[in-house]
Coordinates of C-alpha atoms in Angstrom, one line a residue:
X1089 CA 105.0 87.1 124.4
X1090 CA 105.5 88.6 120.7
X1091 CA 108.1 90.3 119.7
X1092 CA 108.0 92.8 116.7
X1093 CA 110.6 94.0 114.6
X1094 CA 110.4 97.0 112.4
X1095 CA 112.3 97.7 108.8
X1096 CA 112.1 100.2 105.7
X1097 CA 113.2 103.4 107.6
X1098 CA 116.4 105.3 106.4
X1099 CA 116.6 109.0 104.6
X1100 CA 114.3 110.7 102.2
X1101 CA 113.8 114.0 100.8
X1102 CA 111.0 116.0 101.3
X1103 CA 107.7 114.6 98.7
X1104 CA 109.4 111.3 99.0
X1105 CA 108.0 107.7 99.9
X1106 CA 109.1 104.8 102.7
X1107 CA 107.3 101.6 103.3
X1108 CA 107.8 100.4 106.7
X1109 CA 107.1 96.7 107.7
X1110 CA 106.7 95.4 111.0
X1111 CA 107.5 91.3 111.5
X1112 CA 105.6 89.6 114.4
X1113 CA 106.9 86.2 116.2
X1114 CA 103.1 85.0 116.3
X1115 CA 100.0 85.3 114.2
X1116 CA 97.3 87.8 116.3
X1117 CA 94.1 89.4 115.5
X1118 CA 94.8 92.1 117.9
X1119 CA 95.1 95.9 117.3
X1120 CA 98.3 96.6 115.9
X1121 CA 99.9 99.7 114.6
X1122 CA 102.2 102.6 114.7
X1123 CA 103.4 105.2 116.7
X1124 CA 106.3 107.8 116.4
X1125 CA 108.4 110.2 118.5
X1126 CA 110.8 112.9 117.5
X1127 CA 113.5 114.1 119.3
X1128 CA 112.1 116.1 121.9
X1129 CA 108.6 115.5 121.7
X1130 CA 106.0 113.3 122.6
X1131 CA 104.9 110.1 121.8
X1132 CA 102.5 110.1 119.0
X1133 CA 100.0 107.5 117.4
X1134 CA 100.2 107.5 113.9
X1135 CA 98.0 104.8 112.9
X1136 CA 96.3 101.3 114.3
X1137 CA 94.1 98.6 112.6
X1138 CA 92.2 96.1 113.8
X1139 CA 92.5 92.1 112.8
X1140 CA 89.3 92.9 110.3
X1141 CA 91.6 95.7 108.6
X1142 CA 89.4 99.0 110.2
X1143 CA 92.3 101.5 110.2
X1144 CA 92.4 105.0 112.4
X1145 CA 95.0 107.5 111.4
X1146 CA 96.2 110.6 112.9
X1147 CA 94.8 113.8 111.5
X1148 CA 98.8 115.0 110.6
X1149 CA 99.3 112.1 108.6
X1150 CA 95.9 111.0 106.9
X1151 CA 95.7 111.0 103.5
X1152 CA 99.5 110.8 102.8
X1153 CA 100.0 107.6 105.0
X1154 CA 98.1 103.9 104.9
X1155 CA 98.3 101.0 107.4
X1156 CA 97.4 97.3 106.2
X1157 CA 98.4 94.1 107.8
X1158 CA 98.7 90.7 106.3
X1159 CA 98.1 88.0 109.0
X1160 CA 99.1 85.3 107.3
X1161 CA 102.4 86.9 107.4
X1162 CA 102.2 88.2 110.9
X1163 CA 103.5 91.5 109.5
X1164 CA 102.4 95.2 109.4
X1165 CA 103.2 97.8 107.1
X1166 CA 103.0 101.7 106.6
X1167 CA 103.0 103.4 103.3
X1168 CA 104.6 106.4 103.5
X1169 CA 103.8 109.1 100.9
X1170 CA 104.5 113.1 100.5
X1171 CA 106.7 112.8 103.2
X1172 CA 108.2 116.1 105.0
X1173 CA 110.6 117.1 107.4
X1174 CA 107.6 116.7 110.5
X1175 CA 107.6 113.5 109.6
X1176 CA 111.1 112.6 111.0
X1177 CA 110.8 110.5 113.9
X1178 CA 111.7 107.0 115.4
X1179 CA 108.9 104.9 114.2
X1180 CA 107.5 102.1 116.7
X1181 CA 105.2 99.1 115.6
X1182 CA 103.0 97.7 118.7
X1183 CA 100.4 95.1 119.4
X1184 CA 97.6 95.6 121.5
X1185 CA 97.7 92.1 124.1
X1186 CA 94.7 94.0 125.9
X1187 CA 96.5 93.7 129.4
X1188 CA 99.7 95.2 127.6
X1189 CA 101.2 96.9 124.8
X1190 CA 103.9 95.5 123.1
X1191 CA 106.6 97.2 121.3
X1192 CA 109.2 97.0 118.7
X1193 CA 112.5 98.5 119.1
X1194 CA 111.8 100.7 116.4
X1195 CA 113.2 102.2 113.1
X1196 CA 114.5 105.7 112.0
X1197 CA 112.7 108.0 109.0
X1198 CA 115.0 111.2 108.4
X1199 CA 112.9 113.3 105.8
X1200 CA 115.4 116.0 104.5
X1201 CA 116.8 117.6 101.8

């Protein structure tokens, strides 16, 4: 089974940028991508792309966020941009297996002043 790993989180003020990458155990073409959840709130899906690179975004983060993926890397990554404070969350890379989701363990963005 693959296992994911995330980096890149950490603090940054308000307007600010983060690139978060995502490191895979095995090359896929599956769906990978990102979710976040902020203390007390739901699960959210920030963005996903497919092995052929067709992203989806969530409206709250479209236009200031991009997924891309390099599979000959096995890695993911999220460009972070015009960050604020609703953006701070624990962020999550997964992998679609079809029968399963997989998860990473995840990594903290703080956005604050």
């Amino acid at each position: 089974q693959v296992q994911l790993m995330e980096s890149g989180g950490g603090l940054v003020q308000p307007g600010g940028s983060l690139r978060l990458s995502c490191a895979a155990s095995k090359s896929s073409i599956n769906l990978r991508g990102w979710y976040r959840q902020a203390l007390g709130k739901e699960r959210e899906l920030v963005a996903r792309i497919t092995g052929g690179g067709a992203a989806y975004y969530a409206d709250s983060v479209k236009g200031r966020f991009t997924i891309s993926r390099d599979n000959a890397k096995n890695a993911v990554y999220l460009q972070m941009s015009s960050l604020k404070s609703d953006d701070t969350a624990v962020y999550y890379c997964f992998e679609n297996l079809g029968y399963l989701e997989v998860w990473g363990q995840g990594t903290l963005v703080t956005v604050s002043s």
